Tab-separated table of C-alpha atoms and ligand atoms in Angstrom:
chain	number	residue	atom	x	y	z
A	1	MET	CA	111.390	56.249	69.397
A	2	THR	CA	113.710	54.889	67.354
A	3	ASN	CA	116.070	56.923	64.680
A	4	GLU	CA	114.061	55.026	61.955
A	5	GLU	CA	110.513	56.371	63.300
A	6	LEU	CA	112.139	59.922	64.043
A	7	THR	CA	113.462	59.941	60.484
A	8	ALA	CA	109.945	59.201	59.305
A	9	LEU	CA	108.331	61.868	61.267
A	10	ARG	CA	110.834	64.267	59.957
A	11	THR	CA	110.340	63.505	56.567
A	12	ALA	CA	106.618	64.044	57.354
A	13	ASN	CA	106.963	67.452	58.639
A	14	ILE	CA	110.435	68.829	58.027
A	15	PRO	CA	111.346	70.455	54.704
A	16	ARG	CA	114.206	68.712	52.815
A	17	GLY	CA	116.151	72.398	52.702
A	18	VAL	CA	117.139	71.723	56.435
A	19	PRO	CA	120.541	69.999	56.678
A	20	ALA	CA	119.982	66.237	57.666
A	21	THR	CA	123.650	64.893	57.842
A	22	ALA	CA	122.769	61.574	59.360
A	23	PRO	CA	119.602	59.623	60.669
A	24	VAL	CA	120.619	60.252	64.248
A	25	TYR	CA	118.591	61.709	67.049
A	26	ALA	CA	120.128	62.718	70.404
A	27	ALA	CA	118.554	61.670	73.476
A	28	LYS	CA	121.230	63.261	75.714
A	29	ALA	CA	124.715	64.284	76.026
A	30	LYS	CA	127.255	64.841	78.482
A	31	ASN	CA	130.609	66.466	77.814
A	32	ALA	CA	131.880	64.979	74.373
A	33	LEU	CA	129.504	62.078	74.136
A	34	VAL	CA	125.973	62.230	72.862
A	35	THR	CA	123.918	59.332	73.347
A	36	ASP	CA	120.952	58.536	70.983
A	37	VAL	CA	117.452	57.635	71.273
A	38	GLU	CA	118.476	53.749	70.781
A	39	GLY	CA	121.073	54.114	73.511
A	40	ARG	CA	124.137	54.183	71.323
A	41	GLU	CA	127.181	56.505	72.061
A	42	TYR	CA	128.746	58.982	69.733
A	43	ILE	CA	132.092	60.901	70.212
A	44	ASP	CA	131.366	64.373	69.493
A	45	PHE	CA	134.061	65.797	66.935
A	46	ALA	CA	131.442	68.640	65.770
A	47	ALA	CA	130.413	70.407	69.244
A	48	GLY	CA	127.052	71.681	67.268
A	49	ILE	CA	129.274	73.426	64.690
A	50	GLY	CA	131.853	74.641	67.348
A	51	VAL	CA	128.980	75.645	69.848
A	52	MET	CA	129.719	73.484	72.456
A	53	SER	CA	133.201	74.406	73.687
A	54	VAL	CA	132.510	74.005	77.345
A	55	GLY	CA	131.215	70.495	76.510
A	56	HIS	CA	127.576	69.312	76.781
A	57	SER	CA	125.487	69.679	80.140
A	58	HIS	CA	128.427	71.127	81.986
A	59	PRO	CA	127.318	71.508	85.654
A	60	LYS	CA	128.290	75.222	85.604
A	61	VAL	CA	126.062	76.025	82.730
A	62	VAL	CA	123.296	73.478	84.081
A	63	GLU	CA	123.184	75.506	87.115
A	64	ALA	CA	123.102	78.923	85.344
A	65	VAL	CA	120.091	77.796	83.485
A	66	LYS	CA	118.262	76.753	86.736
A	67	THR	CA	119.028	79.976	88.304
A	68	GLN	CA	117.676	81.985	85.671
A	69	ALA	CA	114.687	80.035	84.904
A	70	ASP	CA	113.909	80.308	88.565
A	71	LEU	CA	114.328	84.000	88.296
A	72	PHE	CA	112.557	85.213	85.176
A	73	SER	CA	112.680	84.184	81.468
A	74	HIS	CA	112.242	87.414	79.499
A	75	THR	CA	111.501	91.198	79.900
A	76	CYS	CA	113.067	92.356	76.541
A	77	PHE	CA	116.481	93.973	77.750
A	78	GLY	CA	115.014	97.383	76.097
A	79	LEU	CA	112.140	97.464	78.325
A	80	VAL	CA	113.526	96.311	81.474
A	81	GLY	CA	117.216	95.606	82.068
A	82	TYR	CA	118.968	92.697	83.977
A	83	GLU	CA	122.345	92.168	85.278
A	84	PRO	CA	123.561	89.167	83.200
A	85	TYR	CA	123.392	91.396	80.018
A	86	LEU	CA	125.460	94.165	81.519
A	87	ARG	CA	128.099	91.654	83.094
A	88	LEU	CA	128.625	89.694	79.838
A	89	ALA	CA	129.018	92.570	77.695
A	90	GLU	CA	131.338	93.782	80.289
A	91	LYS	CA	133.438	90.573	79.825
A	92	LEU	CA	133.340	90.926	76.111
A	93	ASN	CA	134.648	94.571	76.354
A	94	GLN	CA	137.577	93.518	78.455
A	95	PHE	CA	138.528	90.331	76.631
A	96	ALA	CA	138.155	92.135	72.880
A	97	PRO	CA	141.707	92.466	71.438
A	98	GLY	CA	143.098	96.012	71.652
A	99	LYS	CA	143.035	98.676	74.147
A	100	THR	CA	140.505	101.285	72.884
A	101	PRO	CA	137.325	101.209	75.083
A	102	LYS	CA	134.586	98.873	73.723
A	103	ARG	CA	130.930	98.638	73.648
A	104	THR	CA	128.802	95.690	73.446
A	105	PHE	CA	124.998	94.532	72.732
A	106	PHE	CA	123.673	91.357	72.094
A	107	ALA	CA	121.585	89.446	69.144
A	108	ASN	CA	120.219	85.641	68.917
A	109	SER	CA	122.332	84.460	65.995
A	110	GLY	CA	125.791	84.666	64.201
A	111	ALA	CA	124.174	86.103	61.179
A	112	GLU	CA	121.921	88.547	62.807
A	113	ALA	CA	125.368	89.923	64.399
A	114	VAL	CA	126.889	90.165	61.277
A	115	GLU	CA	123.764	92.148	59.891
A	116	ASN	CA	124.356	94.674	62.819
A	117	ALA	CA	128.019	94.937	62.488
A	118	ILE	CA	127.445	95.961	58.562
A	119	LYS	CA	124.368	98.417	59.856
A	120	ILE	CA	126.964	100.091	62.334
A	121	ALA	CA	129.831	100.000	59.887
A	122	ARG	CA	127.707	101.965	57.305
A	123	TYR	CA	126.253	104.317	59.840
A	124	ALA	CA	129.286	105.272	61.633
A	125	THR	CA	131.197	105.881	58.293
A	126	GLN	CA	128.315	106.980	56.164
A	127	ARG	CA	130.017	104.756	52.886
A	128	PRO	CA	127.811	101.803	51.528
A	129	ALA	CA	130.327	99.414	50.330
A	130	ILE	CA	131.583	96.392	52.233
A	131	ILE	CA	134.385	94.334	51.209
A	132	ALA	CA	134.220	90.482	51.769
A	133	PHE	CA	136.450	87.542	50.965
A	134	GLU	CA	136.346	84.291	48.924
A	135	ASP	CA	135.390	81.230	50.650
A	136	ALA	CA	134.030	83.135	53.652
A	137	PHE	CA	130.953	82.275	55.504
A	138	HIS	CA	128.905	85.023	57.347
A	139	GLY	CA	125.222	83.176	57.652
A	140	ARG	CA	122.271	82.755	55.714
A	141	THR	CA	120.129	85.973	56.060
A	142	TYR	CA	120.035	88.046	53.263
A	143	MET	CA	122.975	90.518	54.027
A	144	THR	CA	125.103	87.602	55.324
A	145	LEU	CA	124.301	85.451	52.625
A	146	SER	CA	125.398	87.999	50.288
A	147	LEU	CA	128.602	88.211	52.183
A	148	THR	CA	129.024	84.476	52.114
A	149	SER	CA	130.958	83.346	49.239
A	150	GLN	CA	130.169	79.630	48.882
A	151	VAL	CA	127.680	79.028	46.092
A	152	SER	CA	126.640	75.574	46.852
A	153	PRO	CA	124.517	74.820	48.874
A	154	TYR	CA	124.024	78.361	50.322
A	155	LYS	CA	123.485	80.643	47.183
A	156	MET	CA	122.028	78.516	44.826
A	157	GLY	CA	118.777	79.887	43.738
A	158	PHE	CA	118.270	82.273	46.253
A	159	GLY	CA	119.475	85.516	44.490
A	160	PRO	CA	119.134	88.434	44.008
A	161	TYR	CA	121.700	89.546	46.684
A	162	ALA	CA	122.623	92.757	48.514
A	163	SER	CA	124.364	95.426	46.522
A	164	GLU	CA	127.358	97.148	47.452
A	165	ILE	CA	129.561	93.856	48.329
A	166	TYR	CA	132.989	93.123	46.486
A	167	ARG	CA	134.921	90.157	47.009
A	168	ILE	CA	138.652	89.551	47.258
A	169	PRO	CA	140.727	86.143	47.640
A	170	TYR	CA	141.608	85.115	50.946
A	171	ALA	CA	145.244	84.133	52.043
A	172	TYR	CA	144.476	80.465	50.966
A	173	CYS	CA	148.011	79.146	50.890
A	174	TYR	CA	147.095	75.890	49.875
A	175	ARG	CA	145.511	77.158	47.013
A	176	CYS	CA	147.111	80.610	46.572
A	177	PRO	CA	145.240	83.007	44.383
A	178	LEU	CA	148.446	84.258	43.041
A	179	ARG	CA	149.906	80.734	42.639
A	180	LEU	CA	152.811	82.110	44.879
A	181	LYS	CA	154.693	80.167	47.855
A	182	TYR	CA	154.908	81.489	51.300
A	183	PRO	CA	157.075	83.086	52.893
A	184	ALA	CA	158.833	84.066	49.556
A	185	CYS	CA	155.682	85.660	48.415
A	186	GLY	CA	155.819	88.380	50.989
A	187	CYS	CA	152.393	87.779	51.693
A	188	GLU	CA	151.503	89.665	48.128
A	189	CYS	CA	147.988	88.605	48.350
A	190	ALA	CA	147.460	91.136	50.873
A	191	GLU	CA	147.703	93.870	48.358
A	192	LEU	CA	144.746	92.602	46.275
A	193	LEU	CA	142.446	94.687	49.042
A	194	ARG	CA	144.526	97.614	47.625
A	195	ASP	CA	143.977	96.510	43.939
A	196	ALA	CA	140.034	96.240	44.464
A	197	PHE	CA	140.058	99.974	45.078
A	198	SER	CA	141.197	100.326	41.207
A	199	LYS	CA	138.802	97.272	40.070
A	200	HIS	CA	136.137	97.104	42.004
A	201	VAL	CA	135.151	100.016	44.242
A	202	ASN	CA	136.506	103.456	45.273
A	203	ALA	CA	138.199	102.946	48.792
A	204	ASP	CA	136.234	106.298	49.896
A	205	GLU	CA	133.016	104.345	49.463
A	206	VAL	CA	134.147	101.388	51.556
A	207	ALA	CA	132.630	101.337	54.909
A	208	ALA	CA	134.205	98.105	56.053
A	209	VAL	CA	136.261	94.760	55.304
A	210	ILE	CA	134.833	91.878	56.763
A	211	ALA	CA	137.064	88.823	57.601
A	212	GLU	CA	137.131	85.745	59.235
A	213	PRO	CA	140.644	85.732	61.268
A	214	VAL	CA	140.559	82.011	60.345
A	215	LEU	CA	138.191	80.729	57.511
A	216	GLY	CA	135.599	78.590	59.258
A	217	GLU	CA	133.124	76.991	56.847
A	218	GLY	CA	135.720	77.808	53.656
A	219	GLY	CA	137.924	75.019	55.640
A	220	PHE	CA	139.899	76.281	58.386
A	221	VAL	CA	142.172	78.293	56.338
A	222	VAL	CA	145.033	80.042	58.404
A	223	PRO	CA	146.436	82.982	56.744
A	224	PRO	CA	150.157	83.700	57.098
A	225	ALA	CA	150.723	85.692	60.602
A	226	GLU	CA	151.122	89.103	58.808
A	227	TYR	CA	148.248	89.149	56.364
A	228	MET	CA	145.687	90.388	58.897
A	229	GLY	CA	147.800	93.145	60.017
A	230	LYS	CA	148.584	94.035	56.559
A	231	ILE	CA	144.659	94.346	55.728
A	232	LYS	CA	144.101	96.394	58.820
A	233	LYS	CA	146.791	98.701	57.520
A	234	ILE	CA	145.485	99.193	54.235
A	235	CYS	CA	141.767	99.639	56.017
A	236	GLU	CA	143.326	102.525	57.969
A	237	GLU	CA	144.929	104.091	55.091
A	238	HIS	CA	141.255	104.917	53.826
A	239	ASP	CA	139.589	105.291	57.010
A	240	ILE	CA	137.715	101.565	56.041
A	241	LEU	CA	136.612	99.770	59.557
A	242	LEU	CA	137.895	96.164	59.770
A	243	ILE	CA	134.976	93.683	61.043
A	244	ALA	CA	136.296	90.516	62.563
A	245	ASP	CA	134.105	87.783	62.137
A	246	GLU	CA	134.948	85.542	65.483
A	247	ILE	CA	131.631	83.673	65.470
A	248	GLN	CA	133.452	80.441	64.907
A	249	THR	CA	137.073	81.343	66.027
A	250	GLY	CA	136.143	83.036	69.227
A	251	ILE	CA	135.881	82.144	72.967
A	252	GLY	CA	138.811	80.319	73.081
A	253	ARG	CA	138.504	77.937	70.171
A	254	THR	CA	141.847	78.835	68.563
A	255	GLY	CA	143.490	78.953	71.972
A	256	LYS	CA	143.374	82.584	72.584
A	257	MET	CA	140.077	83.904	73.575
A	258	PHE	CA	139.836	85.617	70.094
A	259	ALA	CA	141.869	84.677	67.220
A	260	MET	CA	142.752	88.226	66.147
A	261	GLU	CA	145.046	88.141	68.936
A	262	HIS	CA	147.212	85.608	67.050
A	263	TRP	CA	147.588	88.400	64.349
A	264	GLY	CA	148.003	91.124	66.930
A	265	VAL	CA	145.014	93.053	65.252
A	266	GLU	CA	142.331	94.967	66.904
A	267	PRO	CA	139.387	94.984	64.829
A	268	ASP	CA	136.956	97.989	64.840
A	269	ILE	CA	134.123	95.808	65.333
A	270	MET	CA	133.841	92.090	66.363
A	271	VAL	CA	131.015	89.660	66.155
A	272	THR	CA	130.774	86.760	68.305
A	273	ALA	CA	128.183	83.817	68.879
A	274	LYS	CA	128.195	79.835	68.911
A	275	ALA	CA	130.415	78.910	71.782
A	276	LEU	CA	129.434	82.420	73.319
A	277	GLY	CA	125.873	81.151	74.486
A	278	GLY	CA	127.116	77.636	75.507
A	279	GLY	CA	124.455	75.965	73.889
A	280	PHE	CA	121.878	78.857	73.910
A	281	PRO	CA	121.154	81.293	71.083
A	282	LEU	CA	123.224	84.455	71.751
A	283	SER	CA	125.548	86.561	69.651
A	284	GLY	CA	127.449	89.935	70.472
A	285	ILE	CA	128.588	92.820	68.661
A	286	THR	CA	131.306	94.294	70.088
A	287	GLY	CA	133.018	97.565	68.826
A	288	LYS	CA	135.116	100.534	69.502
A	289	GLN	CA	133.009	102.759	71.475
A	290	GLU	CA	133.071	105.637	69.374
A	291	ILE	CA	131.821	103.562	66.311
A	292	MET	CA	129.285	101.906	68.399
A	293	ASP	CA	127.881	104.956	69.971
A	294	SER	CA	127.687	106.573	66.466
A	295	VAL	CA	124.171	105.219	66.315
A	296	HIS	CA	121.234	106.792	67.797
A	297	PRO	CA	119.276	105.574	70.462
A	298	SER	CA	116.980	102.448	69.521
A	299	GLY	CA	119.057	102.384	66.210
A	300	VAL	CA	119.783	98.744	66.923
A	301	GLY	CA	118.078	96.103	68.951
A	302	THR	CA	115.891	92.883	68.955
A	303	THR	CA	113.010	91.414	71.193
A	304	PHE	CA	115.123	88.451	72.331
A	305	GLY	CA	118.838	89.406	71.795
A	306	GLY	CA	120.637	88.929	75.094
A	307	ASN	CA	118.073	86.576	76.504
A	308	PRO	CA	118.778	86.542	80.320
A	309	THR	CA	119.461	82.442	80.286
A	310	ALA	CA	121.690	82.901	77.413
A	311	CYS	CA	123.678	85.943	78.887
A	312	ARG	CA	123.863	83.999	82.357
A	313	VAL	CA	125.102	81.008	80.495
A	314	GLY	CA	127.831	83.249	78.460
A	315	LEU	CA	129.130	84.250	81.957
A	316	ALA	CA	129.376	80.385	82.996
A	317	VAL	CA	131.107	79.866	79.668
A	318	PHE	CA	133.761	82.603	80.684
A	319	ASP	CA	134.197	81.501	84.052
A	320	ILE	CA	134.795	77.760	82.757
A	321	ILE	CA	137.187	78.668	80.149
A	322	GLU	CA	139.160	80.789	82.653
A	323	SER	CA	138.763	78.135	85.718
A	324	GLU	CA	139.599	75.014	83.417
A	325	GLY	CA	142.529	76.705	81.442
A	326	LEU	CA	140.712	75.903	78.192
A	327	LEU	CA	142.743	78.203	76.169
A	328	GLN	CA	145.826	76.148	77.083
A	329	ARG	CA	143.766	73.132	76.496
A	330	ALA	CA	142.745	74.060	73.033
A	331	ALA	CA	146.273	74.391	71.868
A	332	VAL	CA	147.059	70.997	73.596
A	333	ILE	CA	143.995	69.434	71.821
A	334	GLY	CA	145.083	71.038	68.279
A	335	ASP	CA	148.588	69.465	68.686
A	336	ARG	CA	147.340	65.845	69.311
A	337	VAL	CA	145.190	66.224	66.472
A	338	ARG	CA	147.191	67.703	64.057
A	339	GLU	CA	150.209	65.122	65.143
A	340	ARG	CA	148.057	62.420	64.234
A	341	PHE	CA	146.565	63.852	60.673
A	342	THR	CA	150.245	64.832	59.847
A	343	ALA	CA	151.136	61.209	60.356
A	344	LEU	CA	148.096	60.055	58.322
A	345	GLN	CA	148.979	62.644	55.457
A	346	LYS	CA	152.162	60.355	55.132
A	347	LYS	CA	150.122	57.119	54.644
A	348	TYR	CA	147.026	58.506	52.968
A	349	PRO	CA	147.699	60.624	49.744
A	350	VAL	CA	144.323	61.903	49.706
A	351	ILE	CA	145.026	64.017	52.641
A	352	GLY	CA	146.213	67.044	50.924
A	353	ASP	CA	146.860	69.236	53.522
A	354	VAL	CA	146.213	69.434	57.385
A	355	ARG	CA	146.223	72.800	58.737
A	356	GLY	CA	144.341	74.737	61.645
A	357	ILE	CA	145.209	76.643	64.830
A	358	GLY	CA	144.364	75.992	68.373
A	359	ALA	CA	141.621	73.093	68.576
A	360	MET	CA	140.354	74.190	65.202
A	361	VAL	CA	142.290	71.640	62.727
A	362	ALA	CA	140.867	70.251	59.462
A	363	ILE	CA	142.112	68.134	56.668
A	364	GLU	CA	141.714	68.805	52.777
A	365	LEU	CA	141.103	65.682	50.763
A	366	VAL	CA	142.129	65.469	47.338
A	367	LYS	CA	142.383	63.287	44.411
A	368	ASP	CA	145.962	63.667	43.794
A	369	PRO	CA	148.505	65.779	45.766
A	370	ALA	CA	149.921	67.101	42.588
A	371	THR	CA	147.034	68.584	40.999
A	372	LYS	CA	145.100	69.361	44.391
A	373	LYS	CA	141.838	68.046	42.559
A	374	PRO	CA	139.477	68.310	45.387
A	375	ALA	CA	137.912	64.707	46.422
A	376	GLY	CA	134.483	65.794	47.631
A	377	ASP	CA	133.315	62.447	46.991
A	378	PHE	CA	135.915	60.651	49.187
A	379	ALA	CA	135.018	63.151	51.899
A	380	LYS	CA	131.212	62.455	51.921
A	381	ALA	CA	131.915	58.724	52.135
A	382	PHE	CA	134.430	59.135	54.789
A	383	ARG	CA	132.238	61.438	56.756
A	384	ALA	CA	129.045	59.300	56.608
A	385	GLU	CA	131.264	56.278	57.582
A	386	LEU	CA	132.547	58.143	60.601
A	387	TYR	CA	129.089	58.670	61.839
A	388	GLU	CA	128.283	54.797	61.263
A	389	ASN	CA	131.800	54.006	63.197
A	390	GLY	CA	130.078	56.493	65.991
A	391	VAL	CA	132.065	59.810	65.694
A	392	ILE	CA	129.886	62.770	64.931
A	393	ASN	CA	131.876	64.951	62.298
A	394	ILE	CA	131.261	67.917	60.178
A	395	GLY	CA	132.610	69.150	56.780
A	396	ALA	CA	133.780	72.213	55.194
A	397	GLY	CA	135.435	73.777	52.151
A	398	THR	CA	134.247	75.345	48.946
A	399	PHE	CA	134.400	72.123	47.247
A	400	HIS	CA	133.029	70.226	50.201
A	401	ASN	CA	136.223	68.283	50.192
A	402	VAL	CA	137.388	69.446	54.178
A	403	VAL	CA	136.925	67.523	57.395
A	404	ARG	CA	136.975	69.865	60.177
A	405	ILE	CA	137.360	68.616	63.984
A	406	LEU	CA	135.844	70.975	66.461
A	407	VAL	CA	135.767	68.876	69.667
A	408	PRO	CA	134.604	70.452	72.885
A	409	LEU	CA	137.593	71.822	74.695
A	410	THR	CA	136.730	69.857	77.789
A	411	ILE	CA	137.098	66.533	76.005
A	412	GLU	CA	138.653	63.878	78.260
A	413	ASP	CA	142.028	62.762	76.788
A	414	ASP	CA	140.547	59.004	76.349
A	415	THR	CA	137.663	60.147	74.553
A	416	LEU	CA	140.090	62.209	72.158
A	417	ALA	CA	142.142	59.493	71.742
A	418	ARG	CA	139.232	56.789	70.963
A	419	GLY	CA	137.754	59.548	68.548
A	420	LEU	CA	141.068	60.034	66.820
A	421	ASP	CA	141.608	55.897	66.439
A	422	ILE	CA	137.953	55.786	64.830
A	423	VAL	CA	139.205	58.392	62.348
A	424	GLU	CA	142.322	56.611	61.605
A	425	GLN	CA	140.509	53.517	61.176
A	426	THR	CA	137.703	54.946	59.113
A	427	LEU	CA	140.115	56.418	56.723
A	428	ALA	CA	141.669	52.923	56.383
A	429	GLN	CA	137.875	51.852	55.612
A	430	THR	CA	137.011	54.636	53.018
A	431	SER	CA	140.454	54.410	51.435
A	432	ALA	CA	139.924	50.518	50.704
A	433	SER	CA	136.548	50.979	49.427
A	434	ALA	CA	137.503	54.097	47.361
A	435	GLY	CA	140.410	51.775	45.927
A	436	CYS	CA	143.049	54.223	46.847
A	437	ASN	CA	145.567	52.389	49.237
B	501	LIG	C1	132.185	82.714	60.473
B	501	LIG	C2	130.818	82.694	60.663
B	501	LIG	N1	130.206	83.589	60.735
B	501	LIG	C3	128.781	83.527	60.647
B	501	LIG	C4	127.861	82.555	61.057
B	501	LIG	C5	126.606	82.200	61.073
B	501	LIG	O1	126.006	82.057	62.423
B	501	LIG	P1	124.523	81.632	62.565
B	501	LIG	O2	124.676	80.153	62.112
B	501	LIG	O3	124.561	81.534	64.189
B	501	LIG	O4	123.796	82.327	62.047
B	501	LIG	C6	128.950	81.391	61.083
B	501	LIG	C7	128.184	80.065	61.242
B	501	LIG	O5	128.470	78.735	60.865
B	501	LIG	C8	130.427	81.328	61.162
B	501	LIG	O6	130.977	80.239	61.145
């Protein structure tokens, strides 16, 4: 069938609430290239929202799937256990930041992992409140949607939301909530957490602060190096747990296995998903043993969590990251993308900010670099033209004016360069049609 015929089939069967970025339907994919049903090849600059870090159809992933499919596909880990689940938990416990002994269990999606992390934090502390950040994204189930900040499209019309959630600004330097400048500011915005204990909720009632070490959907906002350490210290002063949402940043994306390593912070609980399952639904909840073991037997769990195929693929993902040096590769990719964007920023004032860490790089588009008014319309047109020009891409940002780059960490040099050339040509094209140089 053609893309057009499949779009008709979609319209006849799928509700319009399900995201539809472009009328493109995949037939096959290999590493960083996706071929559609009409044989057109696309460069994948989105990796299924940061999932395909080891590329599409990596031979070791394919082998893991085939091996497990031949053995068995499901028992429910709670009824009959299996080794891939245990080995993958062991890996996460080993790699999780900090030296405190860890425990891990698995769920199916990022949102489900966050749900479990909140349950455990509340159980372990016997406190009700959670503090989340502005511009944060934690998922679309009711608890996680309540933690998510962005209104459009996520929260519009879906209320009421969960209670006992409080929100403070993140260290978004380009749009500083205190209108200060780093480093002269001394990272004052971390103190907003302390203020929250007077303005919003008694510290003794707070179970956890949940933070993305780098904002994902919020637009790849990288906090100053000392920010997370300051947040952790304030948490410790009040026996509040720090939950790191590493769903987008984790498993090598930022050049470290987990982004919290950049900040030298050991979270009390960490959630992972996306790249962990190498394209299969899998999420992990990893935490300090004492906290994780506080929950009574059978207090957490799910039918499909830690599916054997997904776990075996997860082990292959760790193997690929280690054997192919993908942490170092993430840094190299990031440097190349950042260099290109920084050069483009000099030519195109619509690029207000270039930022990111490792292979997590974004541009924030603005109508005017002085006012920083978000250029959401430009971003939309630019992204659509990028698709037309053969680059699968993804937006971000509370104001829909960020374009983020999430390539597979296995992308070949020439494919990356080709993709960046298309980004550059498309920027010229969109700028010309928008009437800005
Ligand atoms: C930081 C973060 N947390 C949670 C989620 C939710 O994950 P899922 O879509 O697998 O439920 C996402 C998804 O984009 C995410 O980026």
